CSV table of C-alpha atoms in Angstrom, one decimal:
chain,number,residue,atom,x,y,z
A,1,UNK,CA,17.1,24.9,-11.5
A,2,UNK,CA,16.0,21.0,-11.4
A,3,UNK,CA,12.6,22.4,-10.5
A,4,UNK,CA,11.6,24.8,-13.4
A,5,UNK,CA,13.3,21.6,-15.7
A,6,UNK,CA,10.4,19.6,-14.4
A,7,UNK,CA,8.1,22.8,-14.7
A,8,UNK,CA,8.5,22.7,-18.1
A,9,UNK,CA,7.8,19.1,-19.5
A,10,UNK,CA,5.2,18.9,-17.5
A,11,UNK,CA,4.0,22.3,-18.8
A,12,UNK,CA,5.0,20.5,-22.4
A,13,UNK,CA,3.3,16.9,-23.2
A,14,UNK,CA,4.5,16.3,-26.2
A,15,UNK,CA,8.1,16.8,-25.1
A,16,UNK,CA,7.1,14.6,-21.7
A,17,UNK,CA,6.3,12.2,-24.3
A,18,UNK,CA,9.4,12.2,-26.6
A,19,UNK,CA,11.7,12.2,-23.6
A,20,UNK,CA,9.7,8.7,-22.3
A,21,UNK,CA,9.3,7.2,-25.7
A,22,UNK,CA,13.3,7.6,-26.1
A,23,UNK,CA,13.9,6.2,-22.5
A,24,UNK,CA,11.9,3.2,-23.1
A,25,UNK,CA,13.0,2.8,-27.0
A,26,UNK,CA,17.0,2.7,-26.4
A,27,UNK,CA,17.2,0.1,-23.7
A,28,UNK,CA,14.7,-2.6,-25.9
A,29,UNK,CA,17.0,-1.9,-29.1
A,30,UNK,CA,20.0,-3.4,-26.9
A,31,UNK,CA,18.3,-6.0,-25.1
A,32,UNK,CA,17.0,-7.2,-29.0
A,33,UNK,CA,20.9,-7.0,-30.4
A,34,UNK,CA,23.0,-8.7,-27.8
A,35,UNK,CA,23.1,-12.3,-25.9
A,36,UNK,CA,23.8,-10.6,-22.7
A,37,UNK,CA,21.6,-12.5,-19.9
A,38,UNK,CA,19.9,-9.8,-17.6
A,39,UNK,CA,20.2,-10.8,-14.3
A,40,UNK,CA,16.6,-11.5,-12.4
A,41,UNK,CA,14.8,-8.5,-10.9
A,42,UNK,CA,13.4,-8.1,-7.1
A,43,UNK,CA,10.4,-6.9,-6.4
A,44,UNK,CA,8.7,-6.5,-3.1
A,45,UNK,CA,5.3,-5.6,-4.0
A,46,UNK,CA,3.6,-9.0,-2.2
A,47,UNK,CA,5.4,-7.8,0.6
A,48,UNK,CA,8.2,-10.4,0.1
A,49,UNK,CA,10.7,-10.6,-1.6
A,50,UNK,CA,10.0,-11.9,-5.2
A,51,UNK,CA,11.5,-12.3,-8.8
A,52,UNK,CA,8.0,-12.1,-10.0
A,53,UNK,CA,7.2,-8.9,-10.7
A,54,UNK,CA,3.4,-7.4,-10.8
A,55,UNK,CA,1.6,-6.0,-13.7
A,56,UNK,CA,2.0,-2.5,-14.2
A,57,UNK,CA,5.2,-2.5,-12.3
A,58,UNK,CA,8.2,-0.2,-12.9
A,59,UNK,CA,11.2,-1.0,-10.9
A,60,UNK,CA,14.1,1.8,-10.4
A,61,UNK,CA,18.0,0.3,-9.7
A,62,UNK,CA,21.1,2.3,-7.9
A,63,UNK,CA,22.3,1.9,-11.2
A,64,UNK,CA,19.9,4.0,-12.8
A,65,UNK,CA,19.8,6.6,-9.9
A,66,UNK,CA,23.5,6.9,-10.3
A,67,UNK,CA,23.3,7.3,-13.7
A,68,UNK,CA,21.3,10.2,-14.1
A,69,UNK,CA,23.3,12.1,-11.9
A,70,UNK,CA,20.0,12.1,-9.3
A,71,UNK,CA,20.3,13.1,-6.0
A,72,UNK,CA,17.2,12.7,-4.0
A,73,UNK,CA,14.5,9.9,-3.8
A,74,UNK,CA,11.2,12.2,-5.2
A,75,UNK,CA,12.9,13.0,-7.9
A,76,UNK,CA,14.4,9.6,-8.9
A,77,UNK,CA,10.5,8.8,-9.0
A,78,UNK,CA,9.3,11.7,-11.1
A,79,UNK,CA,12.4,11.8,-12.9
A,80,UNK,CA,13.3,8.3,-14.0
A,81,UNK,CA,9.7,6.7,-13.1
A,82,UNK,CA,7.6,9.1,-14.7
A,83,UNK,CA,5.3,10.2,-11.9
A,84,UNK,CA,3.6,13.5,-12.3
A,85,UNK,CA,4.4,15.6,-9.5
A,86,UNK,CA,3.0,19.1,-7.9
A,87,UNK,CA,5.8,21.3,-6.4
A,88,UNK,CA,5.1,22.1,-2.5
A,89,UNK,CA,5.4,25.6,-1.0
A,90,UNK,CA,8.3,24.7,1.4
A,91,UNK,CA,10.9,24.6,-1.2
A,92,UNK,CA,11.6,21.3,-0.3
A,93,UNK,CA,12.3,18.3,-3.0
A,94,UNK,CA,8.8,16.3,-1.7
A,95,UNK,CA,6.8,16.9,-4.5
A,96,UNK,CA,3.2,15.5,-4.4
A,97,UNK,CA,3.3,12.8,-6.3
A,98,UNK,CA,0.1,11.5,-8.3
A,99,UNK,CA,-0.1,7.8,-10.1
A,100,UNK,CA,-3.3,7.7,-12.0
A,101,UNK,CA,-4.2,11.4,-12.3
A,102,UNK,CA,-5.8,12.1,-8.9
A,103,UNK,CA,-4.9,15.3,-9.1
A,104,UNK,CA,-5.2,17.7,-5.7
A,105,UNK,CA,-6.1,14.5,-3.7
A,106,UNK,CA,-3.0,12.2,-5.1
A,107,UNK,CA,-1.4,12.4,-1.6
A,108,UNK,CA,-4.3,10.6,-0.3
A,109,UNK,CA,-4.2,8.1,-2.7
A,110,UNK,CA,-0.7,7.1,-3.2
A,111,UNK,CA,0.9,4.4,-0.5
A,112,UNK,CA,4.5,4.8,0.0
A,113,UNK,CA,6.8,2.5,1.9
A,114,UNK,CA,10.4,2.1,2.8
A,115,UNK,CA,11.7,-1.6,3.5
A,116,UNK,CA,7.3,-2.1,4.3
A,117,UNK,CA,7.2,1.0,6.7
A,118,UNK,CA,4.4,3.1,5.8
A,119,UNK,CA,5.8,6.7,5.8
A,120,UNK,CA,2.6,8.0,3.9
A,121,UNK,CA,1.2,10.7,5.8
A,122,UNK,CA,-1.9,10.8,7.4
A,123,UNK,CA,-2.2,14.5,8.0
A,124,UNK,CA,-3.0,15.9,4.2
A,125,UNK,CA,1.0,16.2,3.6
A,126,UNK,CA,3.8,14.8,0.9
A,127,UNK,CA,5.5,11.8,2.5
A,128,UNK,CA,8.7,13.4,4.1
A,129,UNK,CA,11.9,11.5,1.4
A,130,UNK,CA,13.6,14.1,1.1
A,131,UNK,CA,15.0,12.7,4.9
A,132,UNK,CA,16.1,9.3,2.9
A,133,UNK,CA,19.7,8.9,2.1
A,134,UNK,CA,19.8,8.8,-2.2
A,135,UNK,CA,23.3,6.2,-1.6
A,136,UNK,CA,20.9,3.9,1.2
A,137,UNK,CA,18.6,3.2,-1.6
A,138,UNK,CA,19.5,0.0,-3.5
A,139,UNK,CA,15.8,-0.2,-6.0
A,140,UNK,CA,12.5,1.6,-5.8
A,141,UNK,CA,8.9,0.1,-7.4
A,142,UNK,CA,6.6,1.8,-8.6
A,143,UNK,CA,2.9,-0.1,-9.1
A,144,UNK,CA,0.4,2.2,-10.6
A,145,UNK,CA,-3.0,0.1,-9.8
A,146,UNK,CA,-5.5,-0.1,-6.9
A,147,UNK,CA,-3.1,-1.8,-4.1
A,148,UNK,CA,-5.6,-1.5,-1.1
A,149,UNK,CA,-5.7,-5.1,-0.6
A,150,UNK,CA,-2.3,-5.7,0.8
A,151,UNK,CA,-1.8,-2.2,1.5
A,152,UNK,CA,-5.0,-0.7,2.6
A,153,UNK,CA,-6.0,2.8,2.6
A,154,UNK,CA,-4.1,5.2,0.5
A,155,UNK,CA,-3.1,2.7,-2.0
A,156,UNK,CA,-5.9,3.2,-4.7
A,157,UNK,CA,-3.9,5.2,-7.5
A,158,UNK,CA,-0.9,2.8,-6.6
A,159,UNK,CA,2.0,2.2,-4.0
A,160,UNK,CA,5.7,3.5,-4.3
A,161,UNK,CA,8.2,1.1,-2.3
A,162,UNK,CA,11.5,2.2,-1.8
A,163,UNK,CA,13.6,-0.2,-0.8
A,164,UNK,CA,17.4,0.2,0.9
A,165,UNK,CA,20.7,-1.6,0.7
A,166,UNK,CA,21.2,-4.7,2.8
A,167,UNK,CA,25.2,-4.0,3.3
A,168,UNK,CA,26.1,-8.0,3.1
A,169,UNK,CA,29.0,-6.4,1.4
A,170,UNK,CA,32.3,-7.3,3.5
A,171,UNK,CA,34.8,-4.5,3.9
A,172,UNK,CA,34.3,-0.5,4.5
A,173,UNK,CA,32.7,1.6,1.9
A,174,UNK,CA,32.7,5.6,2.3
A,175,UNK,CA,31.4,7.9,0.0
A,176,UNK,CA,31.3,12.1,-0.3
A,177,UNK,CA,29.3,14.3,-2.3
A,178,UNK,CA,29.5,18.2,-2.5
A,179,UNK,CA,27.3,20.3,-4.8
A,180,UNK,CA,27.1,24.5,-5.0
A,181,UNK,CA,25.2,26.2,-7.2
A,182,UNK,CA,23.6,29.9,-8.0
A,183,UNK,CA,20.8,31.4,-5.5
A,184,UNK,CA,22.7,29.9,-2.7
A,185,UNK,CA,22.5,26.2,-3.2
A,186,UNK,CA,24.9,24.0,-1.2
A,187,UNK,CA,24.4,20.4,0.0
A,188,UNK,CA,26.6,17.9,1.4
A,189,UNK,CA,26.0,14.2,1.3
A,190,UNK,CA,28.4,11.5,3.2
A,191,UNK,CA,27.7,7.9,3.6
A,192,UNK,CA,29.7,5.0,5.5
A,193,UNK,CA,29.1,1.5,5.6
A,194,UNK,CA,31.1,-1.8,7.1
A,195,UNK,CA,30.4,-5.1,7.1
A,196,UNK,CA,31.5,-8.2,8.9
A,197,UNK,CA,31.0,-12.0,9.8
A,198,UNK,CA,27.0,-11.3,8.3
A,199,UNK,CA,27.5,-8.0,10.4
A,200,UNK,CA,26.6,-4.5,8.3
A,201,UNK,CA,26.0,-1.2,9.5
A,202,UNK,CA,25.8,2.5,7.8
A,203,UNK,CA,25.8,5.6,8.3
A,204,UNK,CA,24.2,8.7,6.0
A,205,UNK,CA,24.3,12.4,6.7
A,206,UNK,CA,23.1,15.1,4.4
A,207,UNK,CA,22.6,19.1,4.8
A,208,UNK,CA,21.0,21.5,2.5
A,209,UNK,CA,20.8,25.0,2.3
A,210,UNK,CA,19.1,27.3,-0.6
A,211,UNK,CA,17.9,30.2,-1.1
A,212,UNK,CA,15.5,29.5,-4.1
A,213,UNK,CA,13.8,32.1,-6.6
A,214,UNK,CA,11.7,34.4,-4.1
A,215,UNK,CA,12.3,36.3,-1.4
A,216,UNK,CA,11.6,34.9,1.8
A,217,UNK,CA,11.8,31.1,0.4
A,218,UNK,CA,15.2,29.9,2.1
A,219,UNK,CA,15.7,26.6,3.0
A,220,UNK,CA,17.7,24.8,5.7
A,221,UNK,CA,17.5,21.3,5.5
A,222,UNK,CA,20.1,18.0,8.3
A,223,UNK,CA,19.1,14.2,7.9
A,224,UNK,CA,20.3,11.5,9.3
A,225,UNK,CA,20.2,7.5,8.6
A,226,UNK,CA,22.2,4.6,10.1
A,227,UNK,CA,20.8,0.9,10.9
A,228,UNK,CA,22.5,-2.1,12.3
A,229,UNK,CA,21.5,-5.3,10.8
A,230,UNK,CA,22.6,-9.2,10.8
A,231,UNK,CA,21.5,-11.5,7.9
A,232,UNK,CA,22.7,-15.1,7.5
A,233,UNK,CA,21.0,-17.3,4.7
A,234,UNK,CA,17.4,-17.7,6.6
A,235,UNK,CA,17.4,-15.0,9.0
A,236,UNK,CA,17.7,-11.0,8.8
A,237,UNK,CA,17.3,-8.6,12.1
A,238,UNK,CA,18.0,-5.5,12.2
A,239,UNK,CA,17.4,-1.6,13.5
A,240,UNK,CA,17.3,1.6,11.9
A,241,UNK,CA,16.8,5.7,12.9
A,242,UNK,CA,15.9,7.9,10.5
A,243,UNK,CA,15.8,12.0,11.4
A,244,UNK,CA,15.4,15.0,9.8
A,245,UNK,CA,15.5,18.4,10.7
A,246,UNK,CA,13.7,21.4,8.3
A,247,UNK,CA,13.4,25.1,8.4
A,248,UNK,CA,11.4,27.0,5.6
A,249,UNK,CA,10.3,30.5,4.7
A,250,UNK,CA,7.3,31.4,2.9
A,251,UNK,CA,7.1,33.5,0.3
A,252,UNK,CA,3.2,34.1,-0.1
A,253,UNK,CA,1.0,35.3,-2.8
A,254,UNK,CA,1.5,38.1,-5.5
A,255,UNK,CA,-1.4,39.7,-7.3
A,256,UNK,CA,-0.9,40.1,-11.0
A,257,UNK,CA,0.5,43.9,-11.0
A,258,UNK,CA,2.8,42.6,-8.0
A,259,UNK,CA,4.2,39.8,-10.2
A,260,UNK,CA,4.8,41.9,-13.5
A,261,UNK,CA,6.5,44.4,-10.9
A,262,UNK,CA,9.1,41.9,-9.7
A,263,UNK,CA,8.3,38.5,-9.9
A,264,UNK,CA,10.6,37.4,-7.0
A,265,UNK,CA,9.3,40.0,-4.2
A,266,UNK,CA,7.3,38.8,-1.1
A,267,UNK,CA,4.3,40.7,0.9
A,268,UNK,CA,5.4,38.0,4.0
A,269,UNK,CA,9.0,38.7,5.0
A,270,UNK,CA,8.3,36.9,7.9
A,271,UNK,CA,6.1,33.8,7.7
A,272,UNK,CA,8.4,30.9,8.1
A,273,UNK,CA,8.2,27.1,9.2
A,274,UNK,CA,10.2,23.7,10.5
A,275,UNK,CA,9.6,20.0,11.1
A,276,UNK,CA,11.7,17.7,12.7
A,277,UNK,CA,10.9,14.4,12.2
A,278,UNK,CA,12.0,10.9,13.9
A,279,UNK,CA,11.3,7.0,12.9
A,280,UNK,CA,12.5,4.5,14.5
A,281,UNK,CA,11.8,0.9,12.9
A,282,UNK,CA,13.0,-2.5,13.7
A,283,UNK,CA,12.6,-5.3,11.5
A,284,UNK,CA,13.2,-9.6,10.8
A,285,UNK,CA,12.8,-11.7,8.7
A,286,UNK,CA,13.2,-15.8,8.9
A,287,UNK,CA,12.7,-18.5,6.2
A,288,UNK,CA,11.8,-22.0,6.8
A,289,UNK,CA,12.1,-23.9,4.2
A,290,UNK,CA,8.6,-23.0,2.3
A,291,UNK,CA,7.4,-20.9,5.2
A,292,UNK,CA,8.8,-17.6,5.5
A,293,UNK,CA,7.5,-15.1,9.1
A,294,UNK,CA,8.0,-11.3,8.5
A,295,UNK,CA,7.7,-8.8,11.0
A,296,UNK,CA,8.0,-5.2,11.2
A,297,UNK,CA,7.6,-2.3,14.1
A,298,UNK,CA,7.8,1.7,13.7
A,299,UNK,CA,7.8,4.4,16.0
A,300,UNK,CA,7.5,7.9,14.6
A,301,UNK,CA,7.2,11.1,16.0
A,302,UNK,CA,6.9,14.3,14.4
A,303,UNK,CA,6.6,18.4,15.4
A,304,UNK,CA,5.6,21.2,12.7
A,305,UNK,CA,5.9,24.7,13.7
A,306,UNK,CA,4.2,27.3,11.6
A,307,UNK,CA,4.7,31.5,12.0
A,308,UNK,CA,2.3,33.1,9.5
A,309,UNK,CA,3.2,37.0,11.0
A,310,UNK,CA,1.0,38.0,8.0
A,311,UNK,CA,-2.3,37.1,9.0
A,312,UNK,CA,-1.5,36.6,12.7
A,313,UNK,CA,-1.9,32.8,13.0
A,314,UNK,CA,0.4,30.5,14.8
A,315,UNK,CA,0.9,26.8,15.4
A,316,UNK,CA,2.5,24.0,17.0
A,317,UNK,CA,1.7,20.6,15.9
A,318,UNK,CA,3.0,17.2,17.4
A,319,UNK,CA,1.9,13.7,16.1
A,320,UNK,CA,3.6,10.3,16.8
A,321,UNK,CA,2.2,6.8,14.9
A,322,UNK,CA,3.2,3.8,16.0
A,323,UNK,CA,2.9,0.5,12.8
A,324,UNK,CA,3.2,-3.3,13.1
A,325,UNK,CA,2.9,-5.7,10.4
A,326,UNK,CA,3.5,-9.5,11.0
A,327,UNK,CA,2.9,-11.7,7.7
A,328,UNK,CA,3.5,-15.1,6.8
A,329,UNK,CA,4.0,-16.7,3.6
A,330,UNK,CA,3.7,-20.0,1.8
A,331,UNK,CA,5.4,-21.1,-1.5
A,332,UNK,CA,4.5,-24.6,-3.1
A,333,UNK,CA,4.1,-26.2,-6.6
A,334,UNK,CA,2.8,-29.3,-8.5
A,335,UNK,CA,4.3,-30.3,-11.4
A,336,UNK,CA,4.6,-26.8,-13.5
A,337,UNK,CA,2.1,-25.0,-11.2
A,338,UNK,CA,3.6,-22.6,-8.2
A,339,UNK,CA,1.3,-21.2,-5.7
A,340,UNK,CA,2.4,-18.4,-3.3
A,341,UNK,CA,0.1,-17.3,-0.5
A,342,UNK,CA,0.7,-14.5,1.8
A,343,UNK,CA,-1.5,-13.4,4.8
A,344,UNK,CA,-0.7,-10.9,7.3
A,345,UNK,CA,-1.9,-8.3,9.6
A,346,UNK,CA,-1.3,-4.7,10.4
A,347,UNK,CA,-2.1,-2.6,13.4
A,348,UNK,CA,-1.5,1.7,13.4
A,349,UNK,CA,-2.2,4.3,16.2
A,350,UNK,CA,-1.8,7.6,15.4
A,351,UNK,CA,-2.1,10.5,18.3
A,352,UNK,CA,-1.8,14.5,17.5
A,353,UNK,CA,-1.8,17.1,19.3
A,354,UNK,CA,-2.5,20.9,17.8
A,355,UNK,CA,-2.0,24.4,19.5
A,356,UNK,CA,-2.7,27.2,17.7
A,357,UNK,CA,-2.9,31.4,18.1
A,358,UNK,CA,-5.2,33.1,15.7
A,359,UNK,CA,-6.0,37.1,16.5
A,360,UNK,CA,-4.7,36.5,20.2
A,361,UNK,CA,-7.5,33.3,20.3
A,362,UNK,CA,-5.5,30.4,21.3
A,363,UNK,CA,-7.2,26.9,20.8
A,364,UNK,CA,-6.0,23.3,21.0
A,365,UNK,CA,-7.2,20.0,19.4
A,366,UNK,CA,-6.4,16.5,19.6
A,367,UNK,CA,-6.8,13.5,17.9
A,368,UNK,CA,-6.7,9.9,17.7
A,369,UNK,CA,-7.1,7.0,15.0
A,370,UNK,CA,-6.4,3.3,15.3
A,371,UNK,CA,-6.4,0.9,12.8
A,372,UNK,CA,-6.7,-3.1,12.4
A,373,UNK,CA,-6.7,-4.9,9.2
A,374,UNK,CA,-6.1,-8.6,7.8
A,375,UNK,CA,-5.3,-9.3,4.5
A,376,UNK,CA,-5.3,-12.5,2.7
A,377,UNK,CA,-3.6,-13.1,-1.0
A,378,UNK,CA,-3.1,-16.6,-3.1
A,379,UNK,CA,-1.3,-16.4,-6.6
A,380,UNK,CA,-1.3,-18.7,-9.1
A,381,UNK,CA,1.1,-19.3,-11.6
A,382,UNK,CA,1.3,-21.5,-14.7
A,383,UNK,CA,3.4,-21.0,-17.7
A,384,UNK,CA,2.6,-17.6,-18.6
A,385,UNK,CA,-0.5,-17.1,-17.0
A,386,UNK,CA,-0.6,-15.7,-13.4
């Protein structure tokens, strides 16, 4: 039902543009007619932590998430953020999404990070966030711009950081969420966290099941999420897995007369899919006075399965990327004039290996990219110029 919603303001601009105009209009009128101090906001966008935030910069709270009664990450960002997005044919929740109107090529051109991990695909897919936890996220930023010198490929139309909760809280937190709805929709959503001594750690499962509009569409959907960390005032370390397990059906095609016959019928009761995916990233941060050392490491591995019975086509596909990003960064003023500068490095291997079965012609390929980049930024600031 949240899908044909979207549909249809898309499908409508002038009501897309009402709905924004009023979402923007109502929280200026009561920041103009109250003294109430807003409280600074974080943005990672430099790739450390700052209250400055970049131009063209829209930045998404808990708060807001919680609000709107939203329960997963792509639509927080379509929803809330205003990001057009394309529905996939998985039945899924990871829409395409497209910052600066790249239309069919928007995956390709969007960067999207969680806590600096890359999780953009480079296989011509959606980044897989329908696996992240919608209670693990504490903000997400969305810079529409070219972004390719700190982030590199990808990041032309603009980067998408989603960023999770740090869990200095003290204490144990629990929460539960159960939703059921027509066409068989049911998902379940638990989340545990504790904290101690600078301690935290958390916990996040979630299962989905659906049966969506067509015939042969059903979706089964299991993630998991937990991460150990320590953070004391200079110094954070910590781990995290992330998993997620997927099975799909296809519905196919309909010709016109097929459609106006029954709208909802398939011609492929048997095509069907999954993906299980696995990250694995550690990450620390350290402060020294001015100076502050960043590094983070990810391992993922992933395996798609696809059974098109209809056109006699098969495949098994199994890819694994490994990331490292170590940066530094410098913060110093004169008088009234700050200067940040952040350099840094990042290093990516990607391996895949393909079988397929095609008309009882099997065939396997495999490939392998590596990446090396440096990057280098210096920002000045001095009264209201930057």
């Amino acid at each position: 039902m949240k899908f044909v919603q979207h549909s249809c303001l898309a499908a409508w601009p002038p009501l897309a543009l009402v709905s924004a105009v009023a979402g923007l209009t109502v929280p200026a009128f009561a920041q103009t007619n109250t003294d109430q101090k807003l409280e600074p906001v974080t943005v990672s966008a430099s790739r450390f932590e700052s209250t400055d935030a970049p131009i063209s910069a829209t930045v998404i709270t808990a708060q807001q998430i919680r609000e709107a009664g939203i329960n997963n990450v792509n639509e927080a960002i379509r929803k809330i953020g205003g990001v057009f997005g394309r529905q996939n044919f998985s039945g899924t929740s990871d829409f395409s999404l497209d910052l600066r109107g790249f239309g069919s090529n928007s995956d390709q051109n969007v960067a999207i990070f969680v806590d600096g991990i890359r999780i953009s695909e480079n296989e011509q897919q959606p980044a897989m966030m329908s696996a992240i936890p919608i209670e693990a996220i504490e903000r997400i930023e969305i810079v529409r711009g070219g972004s390719s010198v700190l982030y590199g490929d990808g990041g032309t139309g603009g980067t998408i950081q989603i960023i999770t909760k740090r869990g200095k809280t003290d204490g144990t937190h629990g929460t539960a969420y159960v939703e059921a709805g027509n066409r068989g929709y049911q998902e379940l959503r638990a989340a545990l966290s504790k904290g101690w001594d600078g301690f935290s750690m958390d916990a996040n499962i979630g299962a989905l099941h659906a049966d969506n509009y067509r015939d042969n569409n059903q979706l089964q959907q299991g993630n998991f999420s937990g991460g150990l960390q320590w953070t004391s005032q200079d110094v954070r370390v910590g781990f995290r897995v992330d998993a997620a397990r997927e099975d799909f059906h296809f519905p196919g095609s309909l010709t016109l007369s097929e459609y106006r016959q029954n709208p909802r019928q398939t011609e492929t009761p048997f095509d069907k899919g999954s993906l299980d995916s696995n990250r694995y990233t550690f990450f620390i941060n350290q402060r020294h006075g001015d100076l502050e050392f960043a590094t983070d490491f990810s391992y993922r591995e992933k395996t798609s399965i696809g059974e098109f019975v209809s056109s006699d086509f098969f495949s098994n596909a199994k890819s694994s990327v490994t990331q490292l990003s170590p940066r530094i960064k410098y913060k110093s003023a004169i008088g009234s004039i700050s200067n940040d500068v952040v350099a840094g490095m990042d290093f990516s291997n990607s391996n895949r290996f393909t079988q397929s079965l095609s008309g009882g012609f099997a065939s396997s390929q495999r490939a392998t990219q590596n990446s090396a980049a440096f990057y280098l930024r210096d920002e000045i600031l001095y009264g209201g110029a930057r």
